[in-house]
Amino acid sequence: MFAFEKDALEKSLTADLPMILEENAQLAKQVVVSDIAALALLLQDANRIFVIGAGRTGLMMKAAAMRLMHLGLTVHVVGETTTPAILKGDVLLAASGSGTTSTIVKAAEKAHAAGAVVASLSTTASSPLAAVSRLVLLIPAAQKQDFQGAISRQYAGSLFEQSVLIITDALFQAMWKLTDAPAEEVWKRHANME
């Protein structure tokens, strides 16, 4: 299938790893911290938190759900068999770079209709997802079809997906620090059937 040479791979990796880290560092400087704080306050006040994303973004949202659960919050991943109905007082945290991913938009519309608060992570504030969101945390990353590399030299939506993980980890870190809960206490909620 592929026939890579070790030297060529090492040369590429030597250039690409710092490039990926630099793109994330530049993006972090552009994200509006007060919007992340506003998101934290929404999550803090939620009866329950539901998360949704598709593809690799969905995997990042599952990671975010895990960390929020470690804080002691009640969190569900949309689409899992044990996920209950969303209700008024709940928050749906949805991530879609384009804000047009049909499954995510439909879930957000249903959550909004049920009286839940919708918060979204996206590259745009002008989308069907943004239209039903109380809060849109703008992530200045490339969308999947930015083939010219105008915003990111990485493939497809990689920078967006990475930033979703980094931003939600920063959100967790800030919320955790402000709880004064020692790591040993938070660890008690860590999975123990691994």
XYZ file of N, CA and C in Angstrom:
582
model
N 0.828 -1.190 0.000
C 0.000 0.000 0.000
C 0.871 1.251 0.000
N 1.648 1.478 1.063
C 2.581 2.606 1.125
C 3.987 2.050 1.278
N 4.948 2.787 0.785
C 6.346 2.383 0.931
C 7.151 3.604 1.373
N 7.021 3.964 2.644
C 7.725 5.119 3.166
C 9.161 4.764 3.514
N 10.033 5.729 3.349
C 11.414 5.566 3.797
C 11.546 6.200 5.169
N 12.276 5.548 6.030
C 12.423 6.002 7.414
C 12.979 7.427 7.476
N 13.988 7.741 6.707
C 14.589 9.083 6.736
C 13.582 10.162 6.323
N 12.806 9.861 5.283
C 11.805 10.827 4.828
C 10.721 11.034 5.883
N 10.323 9.946 6.542
C 9.329 10.058 7.616
C 9.853 10.900 8.768
N 11.078 10.643 9.170
C 11.670 11.395 10.281
C 11.790 12.879 9.941
N 12.155 13.185 8.710
C 12.271 14.585 8.284
C 10.908 15.267 8.338
N 9.890 14.577 7.839
C 8.547 15.141 7.852
C 8.047 15.328 9.284
N 8.231 14.335 10.118
C 7.796 14.432 11.515
C 8.515 15.543 12.263
N 9.785 15.731 11.966
C 10.561 16.791 12.605
C 9.983 18.168 12.279
N 9.408 18.319 11.096
C 8.785 19.581 10.707
C 7.325 19.658 11.149
N 6.592 18.545 11.047
C 5.146 18.570 11.264
C 4.736 18.662 12.732
N 5.451 17.987 13.601
C 5.079 18.053 15.012
C 5.146 19.483 15.545
N 6.238 20.222 15.337
C 6.258 21.619 15.793
C 5.204 22.485 15.088
N 4.932 22.207 13.808
C 3.920 22.977 13.083
C 2.545 22.805 13.725
N 2.197 21.578 14.086
C 0.899 21.303 14.719
C 0.817 21.997 16.075
N 1.871 21.908 16.846
C 1.883 22.575 18.153
C 1.797 24.090 18.007
N 2.483 24.645 17.014
C 2.451 26.090 16.783
C 1.066 26.555 16.346
N 0.424 25.791 15.474
C -0.933 26.158 15.061
C -1.874 26.187 16.263
N -1.746 25.210 17.151
C -2.585 25.190 18.346
C -2.252 26.342 19.291
N -0.978 26.676 19.405
C -0.579 27.800 20.265
C -1.136 29.114 19.723
N -1.079 29.305 18.404
C -1.622 30.522 17.803
C -3.134 30.591 17.973
N -3.808 29.455 17.801
C -5.255 29.421 17.971
C -5.639 29.769 19.412
N -4.905 29.235 20.373
C -5.209 29.492 21.788
C -5.154 30.984 22.117
N -4.284 31.721 21.430
C -4.181 33.170 21.653
C -5.394 33.917 21.100
N -6.114 33.297 20.173
C -7.242 33.962 19.515
C -8.598 33.623 20.128
N -8.670 32.560 20.901
C -9.942 32.175 21.506
C -10.287 33.186 22.601
N -11.555 33.536 22.692
C -12.014 34.522 23.676
C -12.227 33.808 25.014
N -11.345 34.087 25.964
C -11.375 33.403 27.256
C -12.686 33.664 27.991
N -13.250 34.868 27.859
C -14.511 35.154 28.541
C -15.642 34.273 28.013
N -15.557 33.831 26.751
C -16.557 32.910 26.219
C -16.405 31.518 26.840
N -15.170 31.101 27.084
C -14.950 29.814 27.752
C -15.478 29.897 29.180
N -15.251 31.019 29.845
C -15.767 31.208 31.212
C -17.292 31.188 31.213
N -17.910 31.827 30.220
C -19.371 31.819 30.118
C -19.889 30.396 29.927
N -19.167 29.607 29.138
C -19.539 28.209 28.947
C -19.440 27.450 30.268
N -18.385 27.684 31.017
C -18.223 27.017 32.319
C -19.399 27.335 33.238
N -19.848 28.580 33.231
C -20.983 28.967 34.074
C -22.270 28.282 33.626
N -22.469 28.154 32.323
C -23.638 27.424 31.816
C -23.606 25.971 32.285
N -22.448 25.349 32.178
C -22.311 23.946 32.572
C -22.502 23.783 34.071
N -21.985 24.716 34.838
C -22.103 24.670 36.294
C -23.568 24.714 36.730
N -24.374 25.480 36.018
C -25.776 25.665 36.388
C -26.703 24.605 35.793
N -26.195 23.734 34.960
C -27.031 22.734 34.285
C -27.463 21.635 35.246
N -28.692 21.182 35.062
C -29.116 19.977 35.785
C -28.283 18.795 35.306
N -28.221 18.674 33.988
C -27.432 17.620 33.357
C -26.802 18.205 32.097
N -25.695 17.606 31.681
C -24.982 18.053 30.475
C -25.020 16.916 29.460
N -25.344 17.269 28.228
C -25.332 16.324 27.118
C -24.298 16.831 26.120
N -23.489 15.945 25.572
C -22.491 16.361 24.585
C -22.727 15.623 23.279
N -22.398 16.317 22.177
C -22.539 15.704 20.861
C -21.493 16.280 19.909
N -21.022 15.431 19.042
C -20.112 15.795 17.967
C -20.064 14.608 17.023
N -19.614 14.801 15.810
C -19.531 13.712 14.843
C -18.075 13.429 14.509
N -17.796 12.208 14.148
C -16.449 11.827 13.728
C -15.408 12.075 14.804
N -14.259 12.604 14.390
C -13.180 12.872 15.352
C -13.601 13.916 16.371
N -14.408 14.877 15.974
C -14.919 15.869 16.921
C -15.757 15.180 17.982
N -16.522 14.184 17.575
C -17.310 13.411 18.528
C -16.440 12.712 19.553
N -15.297 12.208 19.114
C -14.370 11.574 20.059
C -13.834 12.594 21.062
N -13.561 13.805 20.594
C -13.086 14.855 21.504
C -14.177 15.221 22.513
N -15.423 15.214 22.066
C -16.534 15.531 22.967
C -16.735 14.426 23.996
N -16.488 13.184 23.621
C -16.545 12.091 24.604
C -15.456 12.274 25.662
N -14.290 12.733 25.244
C -13.217 13.014 26.197
C -13.633 14.143 27.134
N -14.289 15.168 26.596
C -14.774 16.277 27.425
C -15.812 15.778 28.417
N -16.713 14.907 27.957
C -17.738 14.345 28.846
C -17.098 13.608 30.014
N -16.049 12.863 29.731
C -15.368 12.121 30.782
C -14.795 13.071 31.835
N -14.140 14.126 31.393
C -13.544 15.062 32.346
C -14.620 15.779 33.163
N -15.720 16.161 32.532
C -16.792 16.824 33.275
C -17.406 15.873 34.300
N -17.502 14.598 33.939
C -17.969 13.589 34.886
C -16.999 13.477 36.061
N -15.712 13.575 35.802
C -14.724 13.516 36.878
C -14.931 14.644 37.884
N -15.496 15.765 37.425
C -15.795 16.875 38.338
C -17.013 16.587 39.207
N -17.756 15.543 38.859
C -18.962 15.217 39.605
C -20.230 15.692 38.929
N -20.106 16.204 37.697
C -21.283 16.651 36.954
C -21.957 15.447 36.293
N -23.249 15.534 36.082
C -23.993 14.477 35.399
C -23.911 14.748 33.905
N -23.272 13.845 33.183
C -22.976 14.053 31.764
C -23.413 12.831 30.961
N -24.000 13.098 29.804
C -24.424 12.038 28.887
C -23.890 12.342 27.497
N -23.557 11.293 26.760
C -23.137 11.421 25.368
C -24.339 11.089 24.493
N -24.757 12.041 23.669
C -25.906 11.844 22.788
C -25.626 10.662 21.861
N -26.617 9.789 21.748
C -26.489 8.633 20.860
C -26.163 7.340 21.587
N -25.708 7.432 22.826
C -25.434 6.222 23.597
C -26.766 5.616 24.043
N -26.809 4.324 24.242
C -28.074 3.656 24.537
C -28.657 4.038 25.894
N -27.844 4.519 26.812
C -28.344 4.882 28.139
C -28.618 6.373 28.294
N -28.509 7.138 27.211
C -28.730 8.583 27.279
C -30.224 8.865 27.402
N -30.629 9.573 28.470
C -32.051 9.878 28.652
C -32.493 11.057 27.788
N -33.772 11.392 27.890
C -34.323 12.552 27.187
C -33.749 13.829 27.791
N -33.465 14.784 26.944
C -32.996 16.091 27.417
C -34.222 16.921 27.804
N -34.071 17.714 28.867
C -35.192 18.485 29.407
C -34.784 19.915 29.702
N -35.764 20.720 30.026
C -35.504 22.091 30.465
C -34.580 22.023 31.682
N -33.609 22.923 31.724
C -32.630 22.917 32.804
C -31.347 22.184 32.453
N -31.375 21.442 31.342
C -30.192 20.729 30.868
C -29.449 21.601 29.857
N -28.202 21.232 29.592
C -27.399 21.914 28.574
C -26.916 20.887 27.561
N -27.070 21.213 26.286
C -26.470 20.428 25.217
C -25.229 21.171 24.763
N -24.082 20.528 24.875
C -22.824 21.085 24.384
C -22.517 20.387 23.065
N -22.646 21.127 21.976
C -22.517 20.571 20.633
C -21.288 21.148 19.948
N -20.566 20.299 19.230
C -19.389 20.761 18.495
C -19.524 20.386 17.023
N -19.380 21.391 16.176
C -19.383 21.194 14.725
C -18.627 22.363 14.115
N -17.545 22.071 13.424
C -16.764 23.137 12.806
C -17.597 24.011 11.897
N -18.385 23.373 11.040
C -19.191 24.115 10.081
C -20.500 24.625 10.665
N -20.957 23.974 11.719
C -22.257 24.317 12.285
C -23.407 23.833 11.424
N -23.100 22.960 10.472
C -24.134 22.467 9.561
C -24.283 20.946 9.576
N -23.505 20.248 10.362
C -23.588 18.785 10.412
C -25.014 18.397 10.808
N -25.712 17.704 9.928
C -27.160 17.521 10.078
C -27.563 16.840 11.377
N -26.867 15.804 11.787
C -27.247 15.108 13.018
C -27.089 16.015 14.239
N -26.061 16.844 14.220
C -25.816 17.736 15.346
C -26.838 18.874 15.356
N -27.125 19.420 14.200
C -28.120 20.495 14.109
C -29.487 19.981 14.548
N -29.877 18.783 14.095
C -31.174 18.226 14.485
C -31.237 17.991 15.990
N -30.180 17.470 16.574
C -30.156 17.262 18.023
C -30.266 18.596 18.753
N -29.570 19.607 18.266
C -29.610 20.932 18.893
C -31.015 21.535 18.784
N -31.651 21.364 17.639
C -33.013 21.877 17.472
C -33.983 21.177 18.424
N -33.820 19.863 18.580
C -34.680 19.110 19.507
C -34.424 19.538 20.944
N -33.160 19.729 21.308
C -32.817 20.171 22.667
C -33.414 21.542 22.940
N -33.272 22.437 21.980
C -33.822 23.790 22.103
C -35.341 23.735 22.268
N -36.008 22.908 21.460
C -37.461 22.765 21.534
C -37.906 22.191 22.877
N -37.056 21.371 23.490
C -37.371 20.780 24.799
C -37.121 21.756 25.942
N -36.572 22.927 25.619
C -36.312 23.930 26.644
C -34.915 23.889 27.224
N -34.071 23.028 26.686
C -32.684 22.955 27.142
C -31.874 24.097 26.539
N -30.774 24.420 27.176
C -29.851 25.424 26.663
C -28.885 24.728 25.712
N -28.630 25.336 24.567
C -27.658 24.804 23.616
C -26.448 25.727 23.611
N -25.284 25.136 23.791
C -24.012 25.854 23.661
C -23.217 25.112 22.601
N -22.499 25.847 21.780
C -21.786 25.177 20.701
C -20.349 25.651 20.572
N -19.544 24.760 20.047
C -18.155 25.033 19.679
C -18.126 24.950 18.158
N -17.694 26.018 17.504
C -17.756 26.056 16.049
C -16.747 27.062 15.502
N -16.536 26.987 14.200
C -15.669 27.962 13.542
C -16.455 29.160 13.039
N -17.780 29.101 13.168
C -18.615 30.172 12.624
C -19.798 30.485 13.525
N -20.164 31.752 13.570
C -21.342 32.180 14.326
C -22.553 32.306 13.413
N -22.395 31.997 12.144
C -23.492 32.067 11.173
C -23.757 30.681 10.627
N -24.615 29.941 11.305
C -24.924 28.577 10.888
C -26.236 28.154 11.530
N -26.814 27.065 11.057
C -28.029 26.547 11.703
C -27.789 26.180 13.174
N -26.603 25.664 13.498
C -26.296 25.335 14.894
C -26.222 26.601 15.731
N -25.555 27.609 15.230
C -25.445 28.877 15.961
C -26.812 29.502 16.194
N -27.724 29.310 15.247
C -29.054 29.917 15.345
C -29.840 29.426 16.553
N -29.565 28.199 17.013
C -30.288 27.668 18.179
C -29.422 27.654 19.441
N -28.238 28.223 19.352
C -27.304 28.213 20.479
C -27.408 29.499 21.284
N -27.455 29.356 22.593
C -27.393 30.535 23.457
C -25.979 31.089 23.465
N -25.003 30.194 23.359
C -23.595 30.594 23.369
C -22.871 29.862 22.258
N -22.129 30.591 21.457
C -21.263 29.983 20.443
C -19.832 30.337 20.813
N -19.056 29.329 21.153
C -17.633 29.525 21.420
C -16.919 29.387 20.081
N -16.475 30.513 19.551
C -15.829 30.511 18.239
C -14.394 30.013 18.342
N -14.090 29.063 17.501
C -12.748 28.494 17.428
C -12.204 28.845 16.047
N -11.193 29.710 15.981
C -10.699 30.179 14.677
C -9.815 29.140 13.968
N -10.432 28.015 13.669
C -9.723 26.925 12.995
C -10.320 26.720 11.609
N -9.619 25.982 10.796
C -10.095 25.685 9.446
C -11.250 24.701 9.486
N -12.144 24.845 8.524
C -13.180 23.839 8.350
C -12.622 22.690 7.525
N -13.369 21.603 7.462
C -12.886 20.379 6.815
C -12.463 20.556 5.367
N -13.101 21.449 4.648
C -12.800 21.564 3.227
C -11.944 22.777 2.892
N -11.120 23.190 3.829
C -10.150 24.260 3.583
C -8.910 23.615 2.949
N -9.056 23.186 1.707
C -7.995 22.441 1.039
C -6.783 23.297 0.675
N -6.951 24.608 0.632
C -5.846 25.487 0.264
C -4.924 25.787 1.458
N -5.316 25.394 2.659
C -4.475 25.628 3.829
C -4.398 27.079 4.241
N -5.443 27.828 3.992
C -5.433 29.252 4.333
C -5.335 29.483 5.838
N -5.937 28.611 6.627
C -5.927 28.769 8.080
C -5.007 27.754 8.744
N -4.992 26.547 8.199
C -4.187 25.478 8.792
C -3.552 24.643 7.696
N -2.325 24.223 7.943
C -1.646 23.343 6.986
C -2.001 21.877 7.225
N -2.748 21.612 8.290
C -3.140 20.243 8.601
C -4.312 19.799 7.734
N -4.491 18.499 7.653
C -5.559 17.923 6.839
C -6.927 18.182 7.462
N -7.880 18.477 6.605
C -9.303 18.596 6.946
C -9.505 19.443 8.192
N -10.279 18.957 9.139
C -10.603 19.733 10.330
C -9.723 19.417 11.516
N -8.519 18.945 11.273
C -7.659 18.502 12.370
C -7.441 19.578 13.433
N -7.171 20.806 13.029
C -6.918 21.861 14.004
C -8.168 22.108 14.853
N -9.348 22.087 14.246
C -10.581 22.262 15.008
C -10.726 21.139 16.031
N -10.548 19.914 15.582
C -10.708 18.761 16.470
C -9.720 18.819 17.633
N -8.466 19.146 17.335
C -7.463 19.263 18.399
C -7.836 20.364 19.378
N -8.306 21.479 18.851
C -8.629 22.613 19.717
C -9.844 22.329 20.585
N -10.793 21.534 20.099
C -11.934 21.141 20.932
C -11.424 20.404 22.169
N -10.491 19.496 21.967
C -9.929 18.766 23.105
C -9.164 19.709 24.036
N -8.323 20.559 23.476
C -7.515 21.462 24.304
C -8.395 22.447 25.066
N -9.387 23.025 24.398
C -10.263 24.007 25.053
C -11.107 23.348 26.135
N -11.652 22.174 25.863
C -12.458 21.516 26.900
C -11.578 21.018 28.050
N -10.343 20.654 27.767
C -9.422 20.307 28.858
C -9.080 21.544 29.695
N -8.893 22.684 29.045
C -8.635 23.929 29.785
C -9.848 24.306 30.621
N -11.033 24.111 30.078
C -12.278 24.354 30.803
C -12.329 23.486 32.054
N -12.067 22.192 31.890
C -12.028 21.273 33.032
C -10.993 21.725 34.053
N -9.792 22.032 33.581
C -8.692 22.402 34.481
C -9.073 23.612 35.334
N -9.663 24.628 34.709
C -10.056 25.837 35.431
C -11.162 25.531 36.438
N -12.167 24.762 36.008
C -13.266 24.428 36.909
C -12.759 23.588 38.078
N -11.891 22.632 37.785
C -11.361 21.763 38.842
C -10.572 22.576 39.862
N -9.678 23.458 39.371
C -8.868 24.261 40.289
C -9.743 25.081 41.223
N -10.856 25.589 40.719
C -11.725 26.435 41.528
C -12.599 25.647 42.504
N -12.659 24.320 42.353
C -13.411 23.496 43.315
C -12.598 23.212 44.569
N -11.295 23.368 44.481
C -10.386 23.012 45.579
C -10.401 21.521 45.901
N -11.000 20.712 45.041
C -11.018 19.265 45.267
C -9.638 18.689 44.954
N -9.060 17.950 45.891
C -7.753 17.350 45.598
C -7.873 16.289 44.506
N -6.792 16.078 43.792
C -6.783 15.099 42.699
C -7.229 13.727 43.186
N -6.877 13.397 44.420
C -7.259 12.090 44.982
C -8.776 11.948 45.082
N -9.462 13.057 45.354
C -10.927 13.032 45.447
C -11.551 12.882 44.065
N -11.035 13.627 43.100
C -11.537 13.532 41.731
C -11.271 12.129 41.178
N -10.158 11.554 41.543
C -9.765 10.224 41.061
C -10.797 9.164 41.437
N -11.521 9.365 42.523
C -12.526 8.380 42.963
C -13.609 8.181 41.905
N -13.787 9.150 41.007
C -14.795 9.038 39.950
C -14.197 8.434 38.668
N -12.901 8.215 38.664
C -12.241 7.634 37.496
C -12.729 6.198 37.313
N -12.837 5.769 36.064
C -13.280 4.404 35.774
C -12.425 3.393 36.530
N -13.071 2.412 37.138
C -12.328 1.384 37.880
C -12.599 -0.014 37.353
N -13.194 -0.101 36.180
C -13.438 -1.427 35.562
C -12.654 -1.545 34.272
N -11.451 -0.993 34.262
C -10.621 -1.024 33.065
C -9.831 -2.308 33.006
